Amino acid sequence: MSTATALATFPDPAGTRVDVSFGSGTALSFDTTEGEGRAGPSPTESLLGALAACTALDVAAILRKKRQEVRTYHIAVEGTKSREHPKVYTHIVVEHRVAGRVDPEALRRSIELSATSYCPVSAMLSAGVRIEHRYRLWPDRPDGTPADVSGEGLAALVVAAGPDRG
């Protein structure tokens, strides 16, 4: 078992920003200011970012082990919140956008492993919210030329996790 620590400090207790330092020696600022001039994401936005980062690192590592040649890789995460307080996420969609010499089954399995076995952020969030993991793939052409990523590509739902899988 390991332990993680965080210490939050308000630079201006009347403000909307909090600075958090972590036991790892890193730090982040969170800010709920509306509009421009924000010092960082809101705490709930950071959950989406943590989910994107966690699954991206897993999937990229698994694809490397599978010797897939990824040219570009982006993850888009969209969360829908409830209207009532505490305004929690009720549904999250994670879309892995990949281009390169990548086999669709290798990509699907990599995402599935991250979503169901490796990503602790996904495991924690899916205990209370439905999370759909999808992909959009633009495989390189058989002659090796890059695919046109402005097109639709191949798309699929890989797994839906959470309390409401229906």
Short mmCIF file of C-alpha atoms in Angstrom, two decimals:
data_model
loop_
_atom_site.label_atom_id
_atom_site.label_comp_id
_atom_site.label_asym_id
_atom_site.label_seq_id
_atom_site.Cartn_x
_atom_site.Cartn_y
_atom_site.Cartn_z
CA MET A 1 0.00 0.00 0.00
CA SER A 2 1.27 3.48 -0.81
CA THR A 3 0.22 6.88 0.42
CA ALA A 4 -0.10 10.13 -1.50
CA THR A 5 -0.33 13.59 0.01
CA ALA A 6 -1.59 17.00 -1.05
CA LEU A 7 -1.63 20.37 0.69
CA ALA A 8 -3.98 23.12 -0.52
CA THR A 9 -3.16 26.77 0.12
CA PHE A 10 -5.33 29.80 -0.65
CA PRO A 11 -3.14 32.69 -1.90
CA ASP A 12 -6.18 34.93 -1.32
CA PRO A 13 -8.75 33.33 1.01
CA ALA A 14 -11.48 35.51 -0.51
CA GLY A 15 -10.52 34.45 -4.06
CA THR A 16 -11.41 31.57 -6.34
CA ARG A 17 -7.94 30.02 -6.68
CA VAL A 18 -6.23 27.36 -4.62
CA ASP A 19 -2.64 26.17 -5.03
CA VAL A 20 -1.99 22.52 -4.27
CA SER A 21 1.44 21.05 -3.60
CA PHE A 22 1.88 17.30 -3.68
CA GLY A 23 4.18 15.00 -1.77
CA SER A 24 5.87 14.19 -5.09
CA GLY A 25 7.23 17.76 -5.20
CA THR A 26 4.90 18.95 -7.95
CA ALA A 27 2.21 21.62 -7.74
CA LEU A 28 -0.97 22.72 -9.52
CA SER A 29 -3.29 25.68 -9.31
CA PHE A 30 -7.05 25.21 -9.46
CA ASP A 31 -9.38 28.09 -10.24
CA THR A 32 -13.14 28.49 -10.49
CA THR A 33 -12.99 32.00 -11.96
CA GLU A 34 -15.37 32.44 -14.88
CA GLY A 35 -13.92 33.57 -18.21
CA GLU A 36 -10.34 34.52 -19.03
CA GLY A 37 -7.47 34.89 -16.58
CA ARG A 38 -7.87 31.57 -14.84
CA ALA A 39 -4.83 30.19 -13.06
CA GLY A 40 -5.74 26.59 -13.85
CA PRO A 41 -8.58 24.14 -14.33
CA SER A 42 -11.48 23.77 -11.94
CA PRO A 43 -11.24 20.75 -9.64
CA THR A 44 -13.85 18.87 -11.69
CA GLU A 45 -12.14 19.73 -14.99
CA SER A 46 -8.95 18.31 -13.53
CA LEU A 47 -10.72 14.96 -13.04
CA LEU A 48 -11.32 14.78 -16.79
CA GLY A 49 -7.68 15.69 -17.40
CA ALA A 50 -6.50 13.03 -14.95
CA LEU A 51 -8.65 10.43 -16.69
CA ALA A 52 -7.28 11.44 -20.10
CA ALA A 53 -3.68 11.33 -18.89
CA CYS A 54 -4.06 8.04 -17.04
CA THR A 55 -5.62 6.13 -19.91
CA ALA A 56 -3.35 7.78 -22.52
CA LEU A 57 -0.22 6.64 -20.71
CA ASP A 58 -1.59 3.08 -20.43
CA VAL A 59 -2.75 2.81 -24.03
CA ALA A 60 0.45 4.32 -25.46
CA ALA A 61 2.59 1.86 -23.45
CA ILE A 62 0.48 -1.13 -24.51
CA LEU A 63 0.54 -0.07 -28.17
CA ARG A 64 4.35 0.24 -27.99
CA LYS A 65 4.56 -3.30 -26.57
CA LYS A 66 2.32 -4.47 -29.41
CA ARG A 67 4.74 -2.77 -31.87
CA GLN A 68 2.09 -0.51 -33.31
CA GLU A 69 3.38 2.55 -35.17
CA VAL A 70 1.35 5.46 -33.82
CA ARG A 71 1.82 8.69 -35.74
CA THR A 72 -0.59 10.88 -33.76
CA TYR A 73 -2.57 10.22 -30.58
CA HIS A 74 -5.07 12.53 -28.91
CA ILE A 75 -7.71 11.85 -26.29
CA ALA A 76 -10.91 13.86 -26.09
CA VAL A 77 -12.85 13.58 -22.83
CA GLU A 78 -16.30 15.05 -22.41
CA GLY A 79 -18.19 15.00 -19.14
CA THR A 80 -21.86 15.75 -18.59
CA LYS A 81 -22.75 17.15 -15.16
CA SER A 82 -25.98 17.06 -13.22
CA ARG A 83 -27.85 20.35 -12.88
CA GLU A 84 -28.28 20.05 -9.11
CA HIS A 85 -25.58 20.46 -6.52
CA PRO A 86 -23.07 18.97 -6.05
CA LYS A 87 -23.11 18.95 -9.91
CA VAL A 88 -21.29 15.65 -10.31
CA TYR A 89 -20.46 14.03 -13.62
CA THR A 90 -23.25 11.69 -14.69
CA HIS A 91 -21.72 10.51 -17.97
CA ILE A 92 -18.20 10.67 -19.40
CA VAL A 93 -17.08 9.80 -22.93
CA VAL A 94 -13.40 9.13 -23.59
CA GLU A 95 -12.45 9.08 -27.29
CA HIS A 96 -8.98 7.91 -28.29
CA ARG A 97 -8.05 9.48 -31.64
CA VAL A 98 -5.21 7.59 -33.29
CA ALA A 99 -3.52 7.73 -36.68
CA GLY A 100 -0.73 5.53 -37.97
CA ARG A 101 0.11 1.96 -38.80
CA VAL A 102 -2.18 0.59 -36.10
CA ASP A 103 -4.29 -2.56 -36.13
CA PRO A 104 -7.85 -1.80 -34.96
CA GLU A 105 -7.92 -4.91 -32.73
CA ALA A 106 -4.63 -3.92 -31.06
CA LEU A 107 -6.07 -0.46 -30.35
CA ARG A 108 -9.36 -1.88 -29.07
CA ARG A 109 -7.62 -4.32 -26.73
CA SER A 110 -5.21 -1.63 -25.45
CA ILE A 111 -8.12 0.65 -24.56
CA GLU A 112 -10.04 -2.22 -22.97
CA LEU A 113 -7.06 -3.15 -20.77
CA SER A 114 -6.62 0.43 -19.64
CA ALA A 115 -10.33 0.91 -18.91
CA THR A 116 -10.86 -2.39 -17.09
CA SER A 117 -7.51 -3.29 -15.52
CA TYR A 118 -4.82 -0.61 -15.40
CA CYS A 119 -6.09 2.98 -15.08
CA PRO A 120 -6.88 3.73 -11.42
CA VAL A 121 -8.57 7.03 -12.31
CA SER A 122 -11.01 5.19 -14.58
CA ALA A 123 -11.64 2.59 -11.88
CA MET A 124 -12.36 5.23 -9.23
CA LEU A 125 -14.61 7.37 -11.42
CA SER A 126 -16.52 4.43 -12.92
CA ALA A 127 -17.61 3.40 -9.41
CA GLY A 128 -20.04 6.32 -9.55
CA VAL A 129 -20.41 7.42 -13.17
CA ARG A 130 -20.88 5.73 -16.54
CA ILE A 131 -17.73 6.04 -18.65
CA GLU A 132 -17.69 5.11 -22.34
CA HIS A 133 -14.31 4.38 -23.89
CA ARG A 134 -14.31 4.78 -27.67
CA TYR A 135 -11.80 5.10 -30.46
CA ARG A 136 -11.51 6.79 -33.82
CA LEU A 137 -8.70 5.36 -35.95
CA TRP A 138 -7.19 6.61 -39.18
CA PRO A 139 -4.97 3.69 -40.30
CA ASP A 140 -2.19 4.40 -42.75
CA ARG A 141 -2.85 3.16 -46.27
CA PRO A 142 -1.40 -0.21 -47.34
CA ASP A 143 1.30 1.59 -49.34
CA GLY A 144 2.41 3.33 -46.12
CA THR A 145 1.10 6.79 -46.91
CA PRO A 146 -0.65 8.52 -44.02
CA ALA A 147 -4.43 8.46 -43.87
CA ASP A 148 -6.44 11.63 -44.32
CA VAL A 149 -7.39 12.47 -40.72
CA SER A 150 -9.99 14.99 -41.86
CA GLY A 151 -12.26 12.06 -42.74
CA GLU A 152 -14.41 9.95 -40.45
CA GLY A 153 -11.89 7.16 -39.84
CA LEU A 154 -12.90 3.90 -38.16
CA ALA A 155 -14.93 4.35 -34.98
CA ALA A 156 -16.10 1.96 -32.27
CA LEU A 157 -17.30 1.77 -28.70
CA VAL A 158 -14.81 -0.37 -26.78
CA VAL A 159 -16.28 -0.61 -23.30
CA ALA A 160 -18.81 1.11 -21.06
CA ALA A 161 -17.99 0.99 -17.38
CA GLY A 162 -19.84 2.24 -14.37
CA PRO A 163 -22.95 1.67 -12.31
CA ASP A 164 -25.29 2.08 -15.32
CA ARG A 165 -23.89 -0.02 -18.16
CA GLY A 166 -27.20 -0.14 -20.05
#
